[in-house]
Amino acid sequence: MGFARTCSVALVGVEGVVVEVQADLEPGVAAFTLVGLPDKSLVESRDRVRAAVVNSGCEWPQRKLTVGLSPASVPKGGSGFDLAVACAVLGAAERVDPREIADLMMIGELGLDGRVRPVRGVLPAVLAASEAGYRQVVVPEQTAAEAALVPGVSVLGVRSLRQLIAVLTDEPVPEEEVQELGRPDPMLAGLTVPGAGMGTGVAAVSGAGAGRPDLAEVAGQRAARTALEVAAAGGHHIFLSGPPGAGKTMLAERLPGLLPPLTQQEALEVTAVHSVAGILPPGQPLVDTPPYCAPHHSATMAALVGGGNGLPRPGAVSLAHRGVLFLDEAPEFSGRALDALRQPLESGHVVVARAAGMMRMPARFLLMLAANPCPCGRHGLTGDVCECSPATVRRYQARLSGPLLDRVDVRVPVEAVSRAELTGAGGAAESSASVAARVREARERSAARLQDTPWRLNSEVPGHELRTRWQPLPGALREAERDMERGLLTARGLDRVLRVAWTVADLAGHDRPMALDIAQALQLRTGVGRGVPVGAGER
């Protein structure tokens, strides 16, 4: 009897579970049995592995073969177990030393000719292996750079099963045919999902250079530009309401450019989600800039928060993790889908329960909503006739529920652009680089203040801490307290005004929020003018 074992990883959402792949050979009629709760694509690996082993110059054992995937209670799917299954079989047949593969983590799909094809989710799989104590992993050559992002792990990238067998047996490593330059590599097809990327409204903000959206391209909209600066500095959710063509989408596309680059830990989190979803940019194993996700208003609840057949897949809230989630024409979204955003807005993660299992996915994003004032978009415009009845306008605006809007810190009405602003008569607009510099300085001030706490942004600080530990100047809250007594502001609303006020104070360089900071926070929260200057940098 021959026995060998090695390890691989099963992905449950964006988290990995270490799976031990065991192979057992016994005398009897030649058969190949795969057990351990595999799905259809994993069951088909029996034929792929057999053909790959034979075409790699090895003899297939003509005995009763049983391959087990443990723990058997965890659902397993995908083709990433092929490499581990093949090596476990070769170890049981004593073609390779079983001791050489016992402590190896293997991830990869096998072609019928023995080539190792890349699969999605390599980064979260290697992260799970590292957390479980594994220090050596074998991955396809195309994803070796992605796996090498995990510190403390030795990565071996292989192009074929023949090469891996040669490495394990100390034989000369054979040379494999290299793809010609300029020709598309068919091996990369497994890394992407058809239709993913820009076509689905998911993209990472590129580095500085041509083609990157710049805030200087937006004409006018001084109030909205200030709102974007405050939202980026404090991580506050924002709602823009205005007529069509005023520039709401342009502003949203330029918001990620105001956010600072991701830290190493944040970049690993974002890359892990994008790797599982199959939207990693070609040749860019690490996403180090905030992502931008703008789903269409016909998106279902499963598309927003995650779901799908079988085990749930990451949704838009997870694809926008550490970045911006932009919902254009927000009232056109399904009410159930919008209300499903309330949990991740508060907790920073989403828990999706399905019949096949439950998973927890990261979802700490900056939400930006945009809406027209009415279905025709002309309600409230001077010199234009709105065709919507008052009841229609009320119903349209009521599609955004009160509990959802209560979680949005900044609400700004966007006015139509005038001819003078459009032609540049009002002077050159400020660029994204200068605004991003002020945002970075404000975040440094807040990070220094919150250094010994679990929070890093003003939007994350609980209201109790703001009222007791970090208080504004005496008398600064007088106007906000009057609004609360009149019923214009809820207790949660007061806490959010305090958060925005601290961000305004950080942008202005104040040690504590002043009455003017509170007034501007109230103006940004309610959308009602309070007699303060429009621009944060003008005060």
Short mmCIF file of N, CA, C and O in Angstrom, two decimals, residues 242-340:
data_model
loop_
_atom_site.label_atom_id
_atom_site.label_comp_id
_atom_site.label_asym_id
_atom_site.label_seq_id
_atom_site.Cartn_x
_atom_site.Cartn_y
_atom_site.Cartn_z
N GLY A 242 -28.68 66.93 -7.91
CA GLY A 242 -28.71 68.05 -8.85
C GLY A 242 -29.20 67.61 -10.21
O GLY A 242 -29.41 66.43 -10.47
N PRO A 243 -29.40 68.56 -11.11
CA PRO A 243 -29.95 68.25 -12.44
C PRO A 243 -28.96 67.48 -13.30
O PRO A 243 -27.75 67.45 -13.01
N PRO A 244 -29.43 66.83 -14.36
CA PRO A 244 -28.52 66.11 -15.26
C PRO A 244 -27.54 67.07 -15.92
O PRO A 244 -27.87 68.22 -16.24
N GLY A 245 -26.32 66.61 -16.13
CA GLY A 245 -25.31 67.42 -16.80
C GLY A 245 -24.58 68.40 -15.93
O GLY A 245 -23.75 69.18 -16.42
N ALA A 246 -24.85 68.40 -14.62
CA ALA A 246 -24.18 69.35 -13.73
C ALA A 246 -22.76 68.92 -13.37
O ALA A 246 -21.97 69.72 -12.88
N GLY A 247 -22.42 67.63 -13.57
CA GLY A 247 -21.06 67.17 -13.28
C GLY A 247 -20.96 66.21 -12.12
O GLY A 247 -19.86 66.03 -11.58
N LYS A 248 -22.05 65.57 -11.72
CA LYS A 248 -22.00 64.65 -10.57
C LYS A 248 -21.11 63.45 -10.86
O LYS A 248 -20.29 63.05 -10.02
N THR A 249 -21.24 62.87 -12.04
CA THR A 249 -20.41 61.71 -12.38
C THR A 249 -18.95 62.09 -12.53
O THR A 249 -18.05 61.34 -12.11
N MET A 250 -18.68 63.26 -13.10
CA MET A 250 -17.29 63.72 -13.20
C MET A 250 -16.65 63.88 -11.83
O MET A 250 -15.50 63.51 -11.61
N LEU A 251 -17.40 64.43 -10.89
CA LEU A 251 -16.88 64.58 -9.53
C LEU A 251 -16.60 63.22 -8.90
O LEU A 251 -15.58 63.03 -8.22
N ALA A 252 -17.51 62.27 -9.11
CA ALA A 252 -17.32 60.94 -8.52
C ALA A 252 -16.08 60.25 -9.08
O ALA A 252 -15.33 59.60 -8.33
N GLU A 253 -15.85 60.37 -10.37
CA GLU A 253 -14.69 59.72 -10.97
C GLU A 253 -13.38 60.31 -10.47
O GLU A 253 -12.34 59.65 -10.55
N ARG A 254 -13.40 61.54 -9.96
CA ARG A 254 -12.19 62.19 -9.48
C ARG A 254 -11.99 62.06 -7.98
O ARG A 254 -10.93 62.44 -7.47
N LEU A 255 -12.98 61.53 -7.28
CA LEU A 255 -12.85 61.34 -5.83
C LEU A 255 -11.74 60.36 -5.46
O LEU A 255 -10.98 60.62 -4.53
N PRO A 256 -11.58 59.18 -6.13
CA PRO A 256 -10.47 58.29 -5.73
C PRO A 256 -9.11 58.93 -5.87
O PRO A 256 -8.19 58.58 -5.13
N GLY A 257 -8.95 59.88 -6.81
CA GLY A 257 -7.66 60.54 -6.96
C GLY A 257 -7.29 61.45 -5.80
O GLY A 257 -6.13 61.84 -5.68
N LEU A 258 -8.27 61.78 -4.95
CA LEU A 258 -7.99 62.60 -3.77
C LEU A 258 -7.57 61.76 -2.57
O LEU A 258 -7.05 62.29 -1.59
N LEU A 259 -7.82 60.46 -2.62
CA LEU A 259 -7.49 59.60 -1.50
C LEU A 259 -6.01 59.25 -1.52
O LEU A 259 -5.40 59.11 -2.59
N PRO A 260 -5.39 59.10 -0.36
CA PRO A 260 -3.96 58.74 -0.33
C PRO A 260 -3.76 57.30 -0.78
O PRO A 260 -4.70 56.50 -0.77
N PRO A 261 -2.54 56.94 -1.21
CA PRO A 261 -2.26 55.55 -1.62
C PRO A 261 -2.53 54.59 -0.47
O PRO A 261 -2.48 54.94 0.71
N LEU A 262 -2.81 53.35 -0.82
CA LEU A 262 -3.09 52.32 0.17
C LEU A 262 -1.81 51.93 0.90
O LEU A 262 -0.72 51.91 0.32
N THR A 263 -1.95 51.61 2.18
CA THR A 263 -0.84 51.04 2.92
C THR A 263 -0.60 49.61 2.46
O THR A 263 -1.39 49.03 1.70
N GLN A 264 0.50 49.01 2.92
CA GLN A 264 0.83 47.65 2.50
C GLN A 264 -0.28 46.67 2.90
O GLN A 264 -0.68 45.81 2.10
N GLN A 265 -0.79 46.79 4.12
CA GLN A 265 -1.83 45.89 4.58
C GLN A 265 -3.13 46.11 3.78
O GLN A 265 -3.79 45.15 3.38
N GLU A 266 -3.48 47.36 3.55
CA GLU A 266 -4.68 47.65 2.78
C GLU A 266 -4.55 47.16 1.34
O GLU A 266 -5.51 46.64 0.76
N ALA A 267 -3.35 47.31 0.76
CA ALA A 267 -3.14 46.83 -0.60
C ALA A 267 -3.31 45.32 -0.70
O ALA A 267 -3.88 44.81 -1.68
N LEU A 268 -2.84 44.59 0.31
CA LEU A 268 -3.01 43.14 0.30
C LEU A 268 -4.49 42.77 0.41
O LEU A 268 -4.95 41.82 -0.25
N GLU A 269 -5.25 43.50 1.24
CA GLU A 269 -6.68 43.21 1.36
C GLU A 269 -7.40 43.44 0.03
O GLU A 269 -8.20 42.60 -0.40
N VAL A 270 -7.11 44.56 -0.61
CA VAL A 270 -7.77 44.88 -1.88
C VAL A 270 -7.36 43.89 -2.96
O VAL A 270 -8.20 43.40 -3.73
N THR A 271 -6.07 43.56 -3.04
CA THR A 271 -5.60 42.63 -4.05
C THR A 271 -6.21 41.25 -3.87
O THR A 271 -6.54 40.57 -4.85
N ALA A 272 -6.39 40.82 -2.62
CA ALA A 272 -6.99 39.51 -2.37
C ALA A 272 -8.41 39.46 -2.90
O ALA A 272 -8.82 38.47 -3.54
N VAL A 273 -9.19 40.51 -2.66
CA VAL A 273 -10.57 40.53 -3.16
C VAL A 273 -10.60 40.55 -4.68
O VAL A 273 -11.35 39.81 -5.32
N HIS A 274 -9.77 41.38 -5.29
CA HIS A 274 -9.76 41.47 -6.74
C HIS A 274 -9.22 40.21 -7.39
O HIS A 274 -9.61 39.86 -8.51
N SER A 275 -8.32 39.50 -6.70
CA SER A 275 -7.81 38.24 -7.24
C SER A 275 -8.91 37.19 -7.28
O SER A 275 -9.06 36.45 -8.26
N VAL A 276 -9.70 37.10 -6.22
CA VAL A 276 -10.81 36.14 -6.19
C VAL A 276 -11.85 36.49 -7.24
O VAL A 276 -12.42 35.62 -7.90
N ALA A 277 -12.10 37.80 -7.42
CA ALA A 277 -13.11 38.23 -8.38
C ALA A 277 -12.63 38.17 -9.82
O ALA A 277 -13.44 38.29 -10.75
N GLY A 278 -11.34 38.00 -10.05
CA GLY A 278 -10.82 37.91 -11.40
C GLY A 278 -10.72 39.24 -12.12
O GLY A 278 -10.93 39.28 -13.34
N ILE A 279 -10.42 40.31 -11.41
CA ILE A 279 -10.34 41.63 -12.05
C ILE A 279 -8.99 42.30 -11.78
O ILE A 279 -8.87 43.51 -11.89
N LEU A 280 -7.96 41.51 -11.45
CA LEU A 280 -6.64 42.10 -11.28
C LEU A 280 -6.13 42.61 -12.63
O LEU A 280 -6.22 41.90 -13.64
N PRO A 281 -5.59 43.82 -12.68
CA PRO A 281 -5.06 44.33 -13.94
C PRO A 281 -3.92 43.46 -14.43
O PRO A 281 -3.11 42.97 -13.64
N PRO A 282 -3.80 43.22 -15.74
CA PRO A 282 -2.71 42.38 -16.27
C PRO A 282 -1.35 42.99 -15.94
O PRO A 282 -1.12 44.19 -16.11
N GLY A 283 -0.44 42.14 -15.47
CA GLY A 283 0.90 42.59 -15.15
C GLY A 283 1.02 43.44 -13.90
O GLY A 283 2.06 44.03 -13.67
N GLN A 284 -0.05 43.52 -13.10
CA GLN A 284 -0.02 44.32 -11.88
C GLN A 284 -0.50 43.45 -10.72
O GLN A 284 -1.69 43.42 -10.42
N PRO A 285 0.42 42.72 -10.08
CA PRO A 285 -0.02 41.80 -9.02
C PRO A 285 -0.51 42.48 -7.77
O PRO A 285 -1.24 41.88 -6.99
N LEU A 286 -0.13 43.75 -7.55
CA LEU A 286 -0.52 44.44 -6.32
C LEU A 286 -1.31 45.70 -6.68
O LEU A 286 -0.84 46.55 -7.45
N VAL A 287 -2.51 45.83 -6.11
CA VAL A 287 -3.32 47.04 -6.28
C VAL A 287 -2.98 47.97 -5.13
O VAL A 287 -3.34 47.72 -3.98
N ASP A 288 -2.27 49.06 -5.42
CA ASP A 288 -1.81 49.96 -4.37
C ASP A 288 -2.54 51.30 -4.39
O ASP A 288 -2.16 52.22 -3.66
N THR A 289 -3.56 51.45 -5.24
CA THR A 289 -4.35 52.67 -5.28
C THR A 289 -5.80 52.34 -4.97
O THR A 289 -6.26 51.22 -5.23
N PRO A 290 -6.56 53.28 -4.41
CA PRO A 290 -7.95 53.00 -4.05
C PRO A 290 -8.79 52.60 -5.27
O PRO A 290 -8.74 53.27 -6.30
N PRO A 291 -9.54 51.52 -5.18
CA PRO A 291 -10.38 51.12 -6.31
C PRO A 291 -11.62 52.00 -6.44
O PRO A 291 -12.00 52.72 -5.50
N TYR A 292 -12.22 51.93 -7.59
CA TYR A 292 -13.42 52.71 -7.90
C TYR A 292 -14.42 51.77 -8.54
O TYR A 292 -14.14 51.13 -9.54
N CYS A 293 -15.59 51.66 -7.95
CA CYS A 293 -16.61 50.73 -8.43
C CYS A 293 -17.90 51.51 -8.64
O CYS A 293 -18.39 52.18 -7.73
N ALA A 294 -18.47 51.41 -9.85
CA ALA A 294 -19.68 52.13 -10.20
C ALA A 294 -20.66 51.18 -10.88
O ALA A 294 -20.73 51.14 -12.11
N PRO A 295 -21.39 50.37 -10.13
CA PRO A 295 -22.34 49.43 -10.74
C PRO A 295 -23.53 50.15 -11.36
O PRO A 295 -23.89 51.25 -10.96
N HIS A 296 -24.13 49.49 -12.35
CA HIS A 296 -25.31 50.05 -13.00
C HIS A 296 -26.51 49.98 -12.06
O HIS A 296 -26.56 49.13 -11.16
N HIS A 297 -27.47 50.87 -12.28
CA HIS A 297 -28.62 50.91 -11.34
C HIS A 297 -29.52 49.70 -11.46
O HIS A 297 -30.41 49.51 -10.62
N SER A 298 -29.30 48.84 -12.46
CA SER A 298 -30.07 47.59 -12.55
C SER A 298 -29.45 46.46 -11.73
O SER A 298 -29.95 45.33 -11.77
N ALA A 299 -28.36 46.73 -11.01
CA ALA A 299 -27.69 45.70 -10.22
C ALA A 299 -28.61 45.15 -9.14
O ALA A 299 -29.36 45.88 -8.49
N THR A 300 -28.55 43.85 -8.94
CA THR A 300 -29.37 43.19 -7.92
C THR A 300 -28.69 43.30 -6.56
O THR A 300 -27.54 43.74 -6.44
N MET A 301 -29.40 42.84 -5.53
CA MET A 301 -28.84 42.88 -4.19
C MET A 301 -27.61 41.96 -4.10
O MET A 301 -26.62 42.30 -3.45
N ALA A 302 -27.67 40.80 -4.76
CA ALA A 302 -26.53 39.89 -4.75
C ALA A 302 -25.32 40.53 -5.44
O ALA A 302 -24.18 40.32 -5.02
N ALA A 303 -25.56 41.31 -6.51
CA ALA A 303 -24.45 41.96 -7.19
C ALA A 303 -23.82 43.05 -6.34
O ALA A 303 -22.62 43.32 -6.45
N LEU A 304 -24.60 43.68 -5.47
CA LEU A 304 -24.06 44.75 -4.62
C LEU A 304 -23.34 44.21 -3.40
O LEU A 304 -22.21 44.62 -3.10
N VAL A 305 -23.97 43.31 -2.66
CA VAL A 305 -23.39 42.86 -1.39
C VAL A 305 -22.72 41.50 -1.50
O VAL A 305 -22.04 41.07 -0.56
N GLY A 306 -22.89 40.79 -2.61
CA GLY A 306 -22.29 39.47 -2.76
C GLY A 306 -23.35 38.39 -2.82
O GLY A 306 -24.44 38.53 -2.29
N GLY A 307 -23.01 37.30 -3.48
CA GLY A 307 -23.95 36.20 -3.60
C GLY A 307 -23.66 35.39 -4.84
O GLY A 307 -22.54 35.32 -5.31
N GLY A 308 -24.71 34.78 -5.39
CA GLY A 308 -24.56 33.93 -6.56
C GLY A 308 -24.87 32.49 -6.25
O GLY A 308 -25.18 32.11 -5.11
N ASN A 309 -24.80 31.65 -7.27
CA ASN A 309 -25.06 30.23 -7.10
C ASN A 309 -23.93 29.57 -6.31
O ASN A 309 -22.76 29.88 -6.50
N GLY A 310 -24.30 28.61 -5.46
CA GLY A 310 -23.30 27.94 -4.65
C GLY A 310 -22.75 28.87 -3.58
O GLY A 310 -23.48 29.64 -2.96
N LEU A 311 -21.43 28.81 -3.38
CA LEU A 311 -20.80 29.70 -2.41
C LEU A 311 -20.86 31.14 -2.90
O LEU A 311 -20.63 31.40 -4.08
N PRO A 312 -21.16 32.09 -2.03
CA PRO A 312 -21.28 33.49 -2.46
C PRO A 312 -19.97 34.03 -3.02
O PRO A 312 -18.88 33.63 -2.63
N ARG A 313 -20.09 34.98 -3.95
CA ARG A 313 -18.95 35.66 -4.55
C ARG A 313 -18.93 37.11 -4.09
O ARG A 313 -19.95 37.66 -3.68
N PRO A 314 -17.78 37.78 -4.14
CA PRO A 314 -17.72 39.19 -3.71
C PRO A 314 -18.61 40.08 -4.56
O PRO A 314 -18.72 39.91 -5.78
N GLY A 315 -19.29 41.02 -3.91
CA GLY A 315 -20.13 41.98 -4.59
C GLY A 315 -19.44 43.32 -4.74
O GLY A 315 -18.25 43.47 -4.45
N ALA A 316 -20.21 44.31 -5.17
CA ALA A 316 -19.63 45.63 -5.43
C ALA A 316 -19.08 46.27 -4.16
O ALA A 316 -18.07 46.97 -4.21
N VAL A 317 -19.72 46.02 -3.01
CA VAL A 317 -19.23 46.64 -1.77
C VAL A 317 -17.86 46.09 -1.39
O VAL A 317 -17.04 46.81 -0.79
N SER A 318 -17.57 44.83 -1.75
CA SER A 318 -16.25 44.27 -1.47
C SER A 318 -15.23 44.67 -2.53
O SER A 318 -14.06 44.87 -2.22
N LEU A 319 -15.68 44.79 -3.78
CA LEU A 319 -14.76 45.24 -4.83
C LEU A 319 -14.33 46.69 -4.62
O LEU A 319 -13.28 47.10 -5.09
N ALA A 320 -15.16 47.46 -3.91
CA ALA A 320 -14.82 48.85 -3.59
C ALA A 320 -14.14 48.98 -2.23
O ALA A 320 -13.99 50.10 -1.74
N HIS A 321 -13.73 47.89 -1.63
CA HIS A 321 -13.08 47.92 -0.32
C HIS A 321 -11.84 48.83 -0.36
O HIS A 321 -11.00 48.74 -1.26
N ARG A 322 -11.76 49.75 0.61
CA ARG A 322 -10.69 50.75 0.72
C ARG A 322 -10.71 51.75 -0.44
O ARG A 322 -9.72 52.43 -0.67
N GLY A 323 -11.84 51.83 -1.15
CA GLY A 323 -11.95 52.76 -2.25
C GLY A 323 -13.30 53.45 -2.25
O GLY A 323 -13.86 53.73 -1.19
N VAL A 324 -13.83 53.71 -3.44
CA VAL A 324 -15.06 54.47 -3.61
C VAL A 324 -16.11 53.60 -4.29
O VAL A 324 -15.82 52.96 -5.32
N LEU A 325 -17.30 53.57 -3.73
CA LEU A 325 -18.47 52.93 -4.35
C LEU A 325 -19.41 54.04 -4.78
O LEU A 325 -19.96 54.76 -3.95
N PHE A 326 -19.59 54.19 -6.08
CA PHE A 326 -20.41 55.27 -6.63
C PHE A 326 -21.70 54.69 -7.18
O PHE A 326 -21.68 53.81 -8.05
N LEU A 327 -22.83 55.16 -6.65
CA LEU A 327 -24.15 54.74 -7.12
C LEU A 327 -24.79 55.91 -7.84
O LEU A 327 -25.37 56.81 -7.21
N ASP A 328 -24.64 55.94 -9.15
CA ASP A 328 -25.27 56.98 -9.95
C ASP A 328 -26.74 56.63 -10.15
O ASP A 328 -27.10 55.45 -10.24
N GLU A 329 -27.58 57.67 -10.24
CA GLU A 329 -29.04 57.47 -10.32
C GLU A 329 -29.50 56.58 -9.16
O GLU A 329 -30.18 55.58 -9.35
N ALA A 330 -29.10 56.94 -7.95
CA ALA A 330 -29.34 56.10 -6.78
C ALA A 330 -30.82 55.75 -6.57
O ALA A 330 -31.12 54.61 -6.20
N PRO A 331 -31.79 56.66 -6.81
CA PRO A 331 -33.19 56.27 -6.61
C PRO A 331 -33.67 55.17 -7.56
O PRO A 331 -34.70 54.54 -7.30
N GLU A 332 -32.93 54.94 -8.66
CA GLU A 332 -33.33 53.90 -9.60
C GLU A 332 -32.92 52.51 -9.13
O GLU A 332 -33.37 51.51 -9.69
N PHE A 333 -32.06 52.42 -8.13
CA PHE A 333 -31.68 51.11 -7.59
C PHE A 333 -32.86 50.50 -6.84
O PHE A 333 -33.75 51.20 -6.35
N SER A 334 -32.82 49.18 -6.72
CA SER A 334 -33.84 48.49 -5.95
C SER A 334 -33.79 48.92 -4.48
O SER A 334 -32.69 49.07 -3.91
N GLY A 335 -34.95 49.10 -3.87
CA GLY A 335 -34.99 49.49 -2.47
C GLY A 335 -34.34 48.46 -1.57
O GLY A 335 -33.64 48.81 -0.60
N ARG A 336 -34.54 47.16 -1.85
CA ARG A 336 -33.91 46.10 -1.04
C ARG A 336 -32.40 46.15 -1.19
O ARG A 336 -31.66 45.92 -0.22
N ALA A 337 -31.92 46.44 -2.41
CA ALA A 337 -30.48 46.49 -2.62
C ALA A 337 -29.85 47.67 -1.87
O ALA A 337 -28.78 47.53 -1.26
N LEU A 338 -30.53 48.82 -1.89
CA LEU A 338 -29.99 49.98 -1.18
C LEU A 338 -29.99 49.76 0.33
O LEU A 338 -29.02 50.10 1.02
N ASP A 339 -31.06 49.20 0.85
CA ASP A 339 -31.12 48.97 2.30
C ASP A 339 -30.11 47.92 2.75
O ASP A 339 -29.72 47.89 3.92
N ALA A 340 -29.70 47.03 1.82
CA ALA A 340 -28.68 46.04 2.18
C ALA A 340 -27.33 46.68 2.43
O ALA A 340 -26.44 46.04 3.01
#
